[in-house]
PDB file of C-alpha atoms in Angstrom:
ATOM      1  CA  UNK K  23      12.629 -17.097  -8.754  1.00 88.00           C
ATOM      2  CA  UNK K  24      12.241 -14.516 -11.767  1.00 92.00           C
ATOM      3  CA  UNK K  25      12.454 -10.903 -11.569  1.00 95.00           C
ATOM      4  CA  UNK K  26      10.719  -8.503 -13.857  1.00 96.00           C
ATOM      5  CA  UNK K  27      11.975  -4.925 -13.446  1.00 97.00           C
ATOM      6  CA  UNK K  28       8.662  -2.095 -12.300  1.00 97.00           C
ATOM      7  CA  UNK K  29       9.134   1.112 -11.436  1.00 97.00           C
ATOM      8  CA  UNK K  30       6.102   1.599  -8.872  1.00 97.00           C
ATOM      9  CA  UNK K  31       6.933   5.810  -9.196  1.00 96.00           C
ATOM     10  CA  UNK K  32       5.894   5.222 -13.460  1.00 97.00           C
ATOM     11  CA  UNK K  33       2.365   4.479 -14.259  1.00 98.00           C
ATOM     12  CA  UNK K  34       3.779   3.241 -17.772  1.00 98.00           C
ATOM     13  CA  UNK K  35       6.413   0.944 -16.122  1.00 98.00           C
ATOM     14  CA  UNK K  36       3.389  -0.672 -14.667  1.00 98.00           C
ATOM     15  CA  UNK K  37       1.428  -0.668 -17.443  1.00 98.00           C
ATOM     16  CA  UNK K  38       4.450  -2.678 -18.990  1.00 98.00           C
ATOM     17  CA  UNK K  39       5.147  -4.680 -15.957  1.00 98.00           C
ATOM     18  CA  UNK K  40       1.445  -6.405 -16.126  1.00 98.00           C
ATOM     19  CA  UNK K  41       1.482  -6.734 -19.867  1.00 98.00           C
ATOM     20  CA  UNK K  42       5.277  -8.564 -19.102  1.00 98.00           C
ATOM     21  CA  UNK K  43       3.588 -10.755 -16.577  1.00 98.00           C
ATOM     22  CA  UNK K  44       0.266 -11.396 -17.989  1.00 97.00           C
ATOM     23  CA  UNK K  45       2.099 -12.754 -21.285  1.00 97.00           C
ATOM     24  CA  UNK K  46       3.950 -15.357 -18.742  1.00 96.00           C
ATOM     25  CA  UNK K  47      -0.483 -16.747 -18.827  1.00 96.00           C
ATOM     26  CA  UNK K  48       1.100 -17.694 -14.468  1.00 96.00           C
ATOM     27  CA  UNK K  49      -1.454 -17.548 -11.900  1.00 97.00           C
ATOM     28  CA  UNK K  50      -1.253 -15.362  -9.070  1.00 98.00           C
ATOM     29  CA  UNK K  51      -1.827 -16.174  -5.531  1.00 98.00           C
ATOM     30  CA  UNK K  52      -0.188 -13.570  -3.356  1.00 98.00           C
ATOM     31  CA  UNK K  53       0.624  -9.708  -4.337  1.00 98.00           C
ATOM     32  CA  UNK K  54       2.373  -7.496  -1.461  1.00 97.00           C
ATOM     33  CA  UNK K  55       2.303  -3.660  -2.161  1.00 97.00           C
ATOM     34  CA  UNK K  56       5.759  -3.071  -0.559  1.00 92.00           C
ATOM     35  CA  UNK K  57       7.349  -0.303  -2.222  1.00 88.00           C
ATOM     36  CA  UNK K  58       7.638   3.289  -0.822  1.00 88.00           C
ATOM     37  CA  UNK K  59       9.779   6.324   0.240  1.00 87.00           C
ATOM     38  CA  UNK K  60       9.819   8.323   3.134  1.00 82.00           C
ATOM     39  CA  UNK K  61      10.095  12.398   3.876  1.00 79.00           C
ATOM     40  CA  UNK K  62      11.713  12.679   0.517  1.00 86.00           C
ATOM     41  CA  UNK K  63      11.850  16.255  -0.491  1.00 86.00           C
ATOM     42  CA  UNK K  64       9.005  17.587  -2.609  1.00 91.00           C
ATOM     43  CA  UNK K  65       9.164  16.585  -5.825  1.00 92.00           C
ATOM     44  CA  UNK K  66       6.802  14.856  -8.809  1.00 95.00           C
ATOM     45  CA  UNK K  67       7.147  11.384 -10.467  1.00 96.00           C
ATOM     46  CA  UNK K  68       7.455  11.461 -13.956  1.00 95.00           C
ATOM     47  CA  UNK K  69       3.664  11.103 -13.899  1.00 97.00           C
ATOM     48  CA  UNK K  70       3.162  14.909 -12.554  1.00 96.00           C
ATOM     49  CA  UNK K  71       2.062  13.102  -8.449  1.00 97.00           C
ATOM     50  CA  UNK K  72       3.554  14.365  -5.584  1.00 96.00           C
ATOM     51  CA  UNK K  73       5.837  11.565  -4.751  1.00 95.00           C
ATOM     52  CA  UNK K  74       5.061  10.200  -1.378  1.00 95.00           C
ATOM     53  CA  UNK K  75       1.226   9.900  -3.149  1.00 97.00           C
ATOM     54  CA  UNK K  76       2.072   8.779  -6.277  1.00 97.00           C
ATOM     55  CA  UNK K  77       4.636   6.047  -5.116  1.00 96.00           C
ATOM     56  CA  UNK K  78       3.738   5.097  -2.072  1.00 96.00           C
ATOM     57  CA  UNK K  79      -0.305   4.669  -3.119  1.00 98.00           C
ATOM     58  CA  UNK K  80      -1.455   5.393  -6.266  1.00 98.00           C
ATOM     59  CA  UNK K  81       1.615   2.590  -7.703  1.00 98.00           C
ATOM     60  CA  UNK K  82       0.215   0.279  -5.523  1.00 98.00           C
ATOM     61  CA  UNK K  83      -3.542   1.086  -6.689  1.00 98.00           C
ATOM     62  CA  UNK K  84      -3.192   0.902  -9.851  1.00 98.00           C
ATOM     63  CA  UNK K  85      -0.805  -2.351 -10.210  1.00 98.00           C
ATOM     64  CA  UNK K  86      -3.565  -4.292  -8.016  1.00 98.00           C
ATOM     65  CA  UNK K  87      -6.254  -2.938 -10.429  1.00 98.00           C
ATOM     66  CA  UNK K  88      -4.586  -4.481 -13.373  1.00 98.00           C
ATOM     67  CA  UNK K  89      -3.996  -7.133 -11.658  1.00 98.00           C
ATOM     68  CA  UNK K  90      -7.285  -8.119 -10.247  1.00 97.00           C
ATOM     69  CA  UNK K  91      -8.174 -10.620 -12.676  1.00 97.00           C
ATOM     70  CA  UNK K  92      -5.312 -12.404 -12.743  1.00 98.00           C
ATOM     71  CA  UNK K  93      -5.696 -12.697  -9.056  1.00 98.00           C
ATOM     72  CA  UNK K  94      -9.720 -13.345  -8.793  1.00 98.00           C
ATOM     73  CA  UNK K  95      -8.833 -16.612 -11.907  1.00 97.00           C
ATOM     74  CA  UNK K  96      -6.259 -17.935  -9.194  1.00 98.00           C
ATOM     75  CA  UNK K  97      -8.170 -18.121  -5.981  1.00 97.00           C
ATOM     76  CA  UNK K  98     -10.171 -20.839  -5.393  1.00 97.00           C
ATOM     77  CA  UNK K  99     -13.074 -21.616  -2.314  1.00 94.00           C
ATOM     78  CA  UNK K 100     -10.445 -23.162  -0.577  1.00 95.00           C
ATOM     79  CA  UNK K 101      -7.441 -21.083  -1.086  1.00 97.00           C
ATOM     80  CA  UNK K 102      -8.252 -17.197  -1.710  1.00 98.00           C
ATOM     81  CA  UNK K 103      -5.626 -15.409  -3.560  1.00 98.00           C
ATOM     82  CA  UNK K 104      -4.104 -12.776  -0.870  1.00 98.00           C
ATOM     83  CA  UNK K 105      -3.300  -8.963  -1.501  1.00 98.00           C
ATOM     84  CA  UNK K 106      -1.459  -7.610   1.019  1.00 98.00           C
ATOM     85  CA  UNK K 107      -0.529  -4.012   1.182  1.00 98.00           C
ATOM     86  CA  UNK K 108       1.926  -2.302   3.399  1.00 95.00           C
ATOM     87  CA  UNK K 109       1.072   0.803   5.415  1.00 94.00           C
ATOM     88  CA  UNK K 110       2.772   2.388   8.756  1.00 90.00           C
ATOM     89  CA  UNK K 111       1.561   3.154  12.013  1.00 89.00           C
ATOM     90  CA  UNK K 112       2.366   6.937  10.964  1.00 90.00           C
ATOM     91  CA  UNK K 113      -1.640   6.590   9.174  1.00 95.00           C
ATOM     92  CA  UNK K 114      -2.687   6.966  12.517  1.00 94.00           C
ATOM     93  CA  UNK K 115      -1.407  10.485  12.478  1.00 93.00           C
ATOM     94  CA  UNK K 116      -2.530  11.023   8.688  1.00 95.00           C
ATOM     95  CA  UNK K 117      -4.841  13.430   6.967  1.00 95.00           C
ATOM     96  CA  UNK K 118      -6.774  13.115   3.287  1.00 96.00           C
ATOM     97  CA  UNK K 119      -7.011  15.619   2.140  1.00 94.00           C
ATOM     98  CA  UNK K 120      -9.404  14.983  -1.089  1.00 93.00           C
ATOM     99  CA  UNK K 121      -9.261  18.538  -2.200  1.00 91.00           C
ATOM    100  CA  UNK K 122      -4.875  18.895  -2.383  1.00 91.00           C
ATOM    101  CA  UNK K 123      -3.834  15.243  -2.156  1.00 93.00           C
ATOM    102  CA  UNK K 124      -0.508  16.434  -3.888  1.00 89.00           C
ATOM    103  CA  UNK K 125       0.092  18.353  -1.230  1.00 88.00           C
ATOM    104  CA  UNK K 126       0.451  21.822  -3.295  1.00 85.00           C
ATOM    105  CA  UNK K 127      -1.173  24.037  -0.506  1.00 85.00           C
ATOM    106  CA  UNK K 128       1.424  23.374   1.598  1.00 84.00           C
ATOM    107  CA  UNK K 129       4.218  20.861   1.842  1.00 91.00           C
ATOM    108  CA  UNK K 130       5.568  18.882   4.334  1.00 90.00           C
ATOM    109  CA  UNK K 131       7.071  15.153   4.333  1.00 87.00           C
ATOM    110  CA  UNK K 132       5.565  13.822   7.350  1.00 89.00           C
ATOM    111  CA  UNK K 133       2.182  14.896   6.525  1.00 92.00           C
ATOM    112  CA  UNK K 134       2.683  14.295   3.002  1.00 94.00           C
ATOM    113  CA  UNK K 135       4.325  10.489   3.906  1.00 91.00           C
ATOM    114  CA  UNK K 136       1.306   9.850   6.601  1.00 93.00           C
ATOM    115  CA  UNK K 137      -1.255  10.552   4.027  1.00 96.00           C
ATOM    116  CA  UNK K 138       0.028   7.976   2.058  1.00 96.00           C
ATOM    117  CA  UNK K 139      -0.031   5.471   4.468  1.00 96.00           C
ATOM    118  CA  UNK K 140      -3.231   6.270   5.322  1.00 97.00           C
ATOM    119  CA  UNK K 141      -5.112   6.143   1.634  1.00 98.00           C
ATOM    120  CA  UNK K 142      -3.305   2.820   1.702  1.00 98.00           C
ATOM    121  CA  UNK K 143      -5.574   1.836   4.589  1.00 98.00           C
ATOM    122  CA  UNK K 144      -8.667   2.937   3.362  1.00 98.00           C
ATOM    123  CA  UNK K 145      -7.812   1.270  -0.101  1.00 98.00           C
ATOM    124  CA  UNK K 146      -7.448  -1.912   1.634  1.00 98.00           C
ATOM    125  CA  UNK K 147     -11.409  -1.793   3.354  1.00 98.00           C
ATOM    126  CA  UNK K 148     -12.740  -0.352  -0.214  1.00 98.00           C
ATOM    127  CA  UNK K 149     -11.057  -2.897  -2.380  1.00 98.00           C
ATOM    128  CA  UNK K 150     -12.041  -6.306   0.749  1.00 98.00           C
ATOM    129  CA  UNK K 151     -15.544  -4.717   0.340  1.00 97.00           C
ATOM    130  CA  UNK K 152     -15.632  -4.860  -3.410  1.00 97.00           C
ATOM    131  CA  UNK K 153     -14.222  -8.028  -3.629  1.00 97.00           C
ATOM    132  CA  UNK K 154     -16.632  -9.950  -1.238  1.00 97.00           C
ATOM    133  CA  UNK K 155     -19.553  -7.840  -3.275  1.00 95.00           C
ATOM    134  CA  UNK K 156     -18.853  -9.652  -6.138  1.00 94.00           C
ATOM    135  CA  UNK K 157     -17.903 -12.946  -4.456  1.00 96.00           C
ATOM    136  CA  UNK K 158     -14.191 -13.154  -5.418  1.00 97.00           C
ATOM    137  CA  UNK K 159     -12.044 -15.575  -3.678  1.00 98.00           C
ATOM    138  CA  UNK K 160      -9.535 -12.778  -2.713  1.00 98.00           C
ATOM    139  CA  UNK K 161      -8.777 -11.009   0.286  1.00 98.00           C
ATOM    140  CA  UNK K 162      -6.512  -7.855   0.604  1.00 98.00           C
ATOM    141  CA  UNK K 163      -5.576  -6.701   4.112  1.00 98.00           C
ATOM    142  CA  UNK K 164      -3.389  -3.990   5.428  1.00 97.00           C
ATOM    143  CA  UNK K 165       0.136  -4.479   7.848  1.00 95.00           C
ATOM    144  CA  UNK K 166       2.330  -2.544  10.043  1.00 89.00           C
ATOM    145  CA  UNK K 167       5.691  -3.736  10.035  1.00 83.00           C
ATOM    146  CA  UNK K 168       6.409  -1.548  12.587  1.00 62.00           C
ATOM    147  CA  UNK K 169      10.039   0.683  13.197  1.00 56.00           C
ATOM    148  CA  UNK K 170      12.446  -1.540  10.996  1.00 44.00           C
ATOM    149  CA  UNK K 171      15.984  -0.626  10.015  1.00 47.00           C
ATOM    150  CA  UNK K 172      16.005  -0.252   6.871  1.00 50.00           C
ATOM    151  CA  UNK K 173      17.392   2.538   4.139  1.00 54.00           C
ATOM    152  CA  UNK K 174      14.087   3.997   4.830  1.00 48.00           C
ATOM    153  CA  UNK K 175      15.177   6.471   6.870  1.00 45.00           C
ATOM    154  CA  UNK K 176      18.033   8.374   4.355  1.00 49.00           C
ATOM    155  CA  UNK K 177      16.039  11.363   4.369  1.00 47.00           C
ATOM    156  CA  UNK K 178      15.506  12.044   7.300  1.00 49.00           C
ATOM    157  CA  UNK K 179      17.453  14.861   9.956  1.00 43.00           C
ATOM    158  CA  UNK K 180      21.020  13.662  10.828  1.00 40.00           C
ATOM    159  CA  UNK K 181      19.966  13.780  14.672  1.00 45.00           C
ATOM    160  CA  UNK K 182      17.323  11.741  13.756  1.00 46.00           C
ATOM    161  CA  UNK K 183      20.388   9.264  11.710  1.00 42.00           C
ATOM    162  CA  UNK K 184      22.823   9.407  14.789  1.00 42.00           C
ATOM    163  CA  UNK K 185      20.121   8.549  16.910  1.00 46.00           C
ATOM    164  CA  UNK K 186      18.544   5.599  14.776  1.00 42.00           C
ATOM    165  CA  UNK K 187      22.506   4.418  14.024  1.00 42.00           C
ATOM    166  CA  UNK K 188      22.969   4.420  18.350  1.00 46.00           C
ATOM    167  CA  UNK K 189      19.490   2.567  18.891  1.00 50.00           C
ATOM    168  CA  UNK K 190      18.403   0.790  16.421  1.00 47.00           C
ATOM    169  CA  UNK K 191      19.884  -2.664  18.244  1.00 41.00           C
ATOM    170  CA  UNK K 192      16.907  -2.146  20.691  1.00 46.00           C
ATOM    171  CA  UNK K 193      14.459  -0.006  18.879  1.00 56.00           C
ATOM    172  CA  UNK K 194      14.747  -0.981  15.434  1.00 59.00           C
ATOM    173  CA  UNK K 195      13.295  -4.647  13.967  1.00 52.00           C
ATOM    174  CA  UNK K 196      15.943  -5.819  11.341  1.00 66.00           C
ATOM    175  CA  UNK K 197      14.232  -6.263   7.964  1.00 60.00           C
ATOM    176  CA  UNK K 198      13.618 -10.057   8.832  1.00 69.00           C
ATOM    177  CA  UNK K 199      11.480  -8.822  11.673  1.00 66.00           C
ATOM    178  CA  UNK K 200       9.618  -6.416   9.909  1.00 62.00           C
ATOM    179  CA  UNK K 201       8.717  -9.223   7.150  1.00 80.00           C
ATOM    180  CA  UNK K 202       7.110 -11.078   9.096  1.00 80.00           C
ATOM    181  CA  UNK K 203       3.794  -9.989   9.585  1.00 89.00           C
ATOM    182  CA  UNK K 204       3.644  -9.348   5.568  1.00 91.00           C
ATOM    183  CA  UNK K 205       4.815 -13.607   5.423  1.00 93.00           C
ATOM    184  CA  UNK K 206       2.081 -13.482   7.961  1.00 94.00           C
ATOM    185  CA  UNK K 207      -0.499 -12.370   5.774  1.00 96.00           C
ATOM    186  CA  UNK K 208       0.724 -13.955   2.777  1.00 97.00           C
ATOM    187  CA  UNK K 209       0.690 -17.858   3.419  1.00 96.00           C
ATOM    188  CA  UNK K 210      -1.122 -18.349   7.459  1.00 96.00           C
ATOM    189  CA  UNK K 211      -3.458 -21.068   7.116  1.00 97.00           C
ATOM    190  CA  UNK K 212      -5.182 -18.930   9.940  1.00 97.00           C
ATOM    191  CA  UNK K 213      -5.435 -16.002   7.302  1.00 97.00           C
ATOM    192  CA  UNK K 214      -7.322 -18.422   4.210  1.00 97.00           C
ATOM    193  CA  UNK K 215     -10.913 -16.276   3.489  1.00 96.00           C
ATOM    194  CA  UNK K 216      -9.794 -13.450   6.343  1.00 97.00           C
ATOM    195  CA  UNK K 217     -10.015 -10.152   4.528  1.00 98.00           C
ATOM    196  CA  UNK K 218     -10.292  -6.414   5.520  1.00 98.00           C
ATOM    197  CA  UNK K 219      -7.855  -7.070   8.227  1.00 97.00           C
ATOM    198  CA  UNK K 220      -5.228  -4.318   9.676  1.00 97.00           C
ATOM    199  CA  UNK K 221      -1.971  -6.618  11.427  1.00 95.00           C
ATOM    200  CA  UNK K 222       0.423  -5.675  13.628  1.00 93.00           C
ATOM    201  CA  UNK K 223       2.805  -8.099  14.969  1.00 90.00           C
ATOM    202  CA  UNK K 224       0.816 -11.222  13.775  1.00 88.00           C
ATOM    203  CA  UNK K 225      -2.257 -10.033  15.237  1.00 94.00           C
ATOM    204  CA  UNK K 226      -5.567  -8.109  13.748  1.00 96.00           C
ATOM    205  CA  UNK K 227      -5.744  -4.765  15.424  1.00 96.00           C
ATOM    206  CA  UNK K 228      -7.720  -1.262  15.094  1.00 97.00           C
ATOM    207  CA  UNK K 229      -6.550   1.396  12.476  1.00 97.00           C
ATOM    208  CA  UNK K 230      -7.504   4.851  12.724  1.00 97.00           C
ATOM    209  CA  UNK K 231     -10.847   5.354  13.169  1.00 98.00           C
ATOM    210  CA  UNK K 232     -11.398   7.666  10.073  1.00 97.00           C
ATOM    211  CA  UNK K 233      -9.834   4.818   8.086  1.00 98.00           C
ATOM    212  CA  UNK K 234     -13.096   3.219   8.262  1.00 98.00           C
ATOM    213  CA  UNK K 235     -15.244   6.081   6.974  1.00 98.00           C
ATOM    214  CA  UNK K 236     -16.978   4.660   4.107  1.00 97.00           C
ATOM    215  CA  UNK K 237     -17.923   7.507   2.273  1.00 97.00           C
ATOM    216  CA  UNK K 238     -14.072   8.187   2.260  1.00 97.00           C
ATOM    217  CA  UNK K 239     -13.052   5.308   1.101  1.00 98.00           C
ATOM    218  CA  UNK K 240     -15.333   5.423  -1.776  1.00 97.00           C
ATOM    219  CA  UNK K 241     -14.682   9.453  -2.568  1.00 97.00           C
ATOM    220  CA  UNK K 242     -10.595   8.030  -2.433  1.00 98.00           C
ATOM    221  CA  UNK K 243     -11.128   5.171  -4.734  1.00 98.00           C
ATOM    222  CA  UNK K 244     -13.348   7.355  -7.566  1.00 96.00           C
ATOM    223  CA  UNK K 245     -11.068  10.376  -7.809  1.00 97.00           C
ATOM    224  CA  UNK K 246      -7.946   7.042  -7.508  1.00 97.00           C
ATOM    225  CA  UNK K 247      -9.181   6.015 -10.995  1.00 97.00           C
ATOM    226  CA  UNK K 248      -9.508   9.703 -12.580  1.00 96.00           C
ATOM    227  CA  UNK K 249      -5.936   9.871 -11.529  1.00 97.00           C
ATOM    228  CA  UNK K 250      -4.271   6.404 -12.694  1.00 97.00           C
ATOM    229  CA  UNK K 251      -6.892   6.517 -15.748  1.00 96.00           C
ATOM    230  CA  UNK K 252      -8.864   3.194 -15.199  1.00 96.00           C
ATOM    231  CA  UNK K 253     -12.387   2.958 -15.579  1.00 93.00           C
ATOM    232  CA  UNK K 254     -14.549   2.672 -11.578  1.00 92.00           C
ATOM    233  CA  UNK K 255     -16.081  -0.394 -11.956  1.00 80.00           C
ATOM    234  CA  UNK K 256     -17.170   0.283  -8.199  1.00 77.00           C
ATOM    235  CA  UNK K 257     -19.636   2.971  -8.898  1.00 67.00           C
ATOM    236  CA  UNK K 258     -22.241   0.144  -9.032  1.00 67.00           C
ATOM    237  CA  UNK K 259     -21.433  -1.333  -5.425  1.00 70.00           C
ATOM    238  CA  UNK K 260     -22.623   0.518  -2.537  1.00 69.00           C
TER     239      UNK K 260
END
């Protein structure tokens, strides 16, 4: 086990990170996207993105676009490299707005935090779709850990604290529990060439249905690459 330090709230610690890692000439057969904050107070990353937004999704979007070669030399026919990213059942609740998705309008955690998890979803179909367009042997699919008990939650309302602190014993998964559908993902032999895929509990489910609006996903993933300042290589795939 090696660690390399990236800071998923910096687009140049990323930058750095892949530059670290690429220099290491390792393949890569699994990424998970599992970084994130919740109902944090509005502020910016040093970037100038609304946190939840810039942490939560646009970290995640740009480390798997560096990454993407690395990962399409490592899969093979037989064994697809695996991106797995980590959303919340919250996207069910969540709302892109394309036209503020910093949130300046009007601010508020929860719908700030949901529409994160939700351009996390649609990420997920946009980048499967690309990737089988151009025949790569790597899938990327989307999980729901579900309620776990984790530091998470230090933001939110002390009712909400006392509450989760009294329940989470029969409410709450422990960490463990809430890994497992990522592990899932990552290294099931019932998961090798399965892509596009939303889990919950070990088991392919239905996201929100505007999660599979395709002119969203693409309108998400062009104004993604303005933001991150990578080149859309997609603008030639349907």
């Amino acid at each position: 086990v090696e660690f390399l330090y990236c800071d998923l709230a910096s687009m140049k610690s990323i930058r750095q990170f892949v530059q670290r890692f690429r220099a290491k000439n390792c393949p890569l057969h699994v990424l998970v996207n599992n970084a994130g904050v919740m109902l944090v107070p509005e502020r910016k990353t040093e970037d100038g993105f609304e946190e939840h937004f810039g942490l939560n999704y646009l970290g995640h979007f740009l480390l798997t676009n560096l990454l993407l070669d690395t990962l399409k030399q490592s899969g093979t026919h037989s064994h697809n490299a695996r991106i797995i990213t980590v959303s919340s059942a919250t996207h069910y609740v969540g709302k892109l707005h394309l036209n503020d998705l910093q949130s300046r309008c009007s601010y508020s955690p929860h719908g700030a935090y949901a529409q994160s998890k939700l351009a996390l979803v649609l990420f997920t179909y946009r980048l499967q779709h690309l990737l089988t367009a151009n025949g790569s042997h790597v899938t990327a699919n989307v999980v729901d850990p579900g309620v776990v008990n984790t530091d998470l939650y230090k933001h939110v309302f002390w009712v909400v604290k006392l509450v989760k602190w009294v329940t989470a014993w029969l409410f709450f998964k422990t960490p463990e529990e809430g890994a497992s559908t990522s592990i899932y993902a990552a290294v099931s032999p019932e998961m090798e060439g399965a892509g596009g895929c939303y889990l919950y509990n070990e088991e392919r489910t239905k996201s929100a249905d505007v999660a599979y609006d395709e002119e969203l996903q693409r309108r998400l993933w062009t104004e993604s690459c303005k933001m991150v300042g990578i080149s859309d290589e997609s603008s030639r795939v349907p």
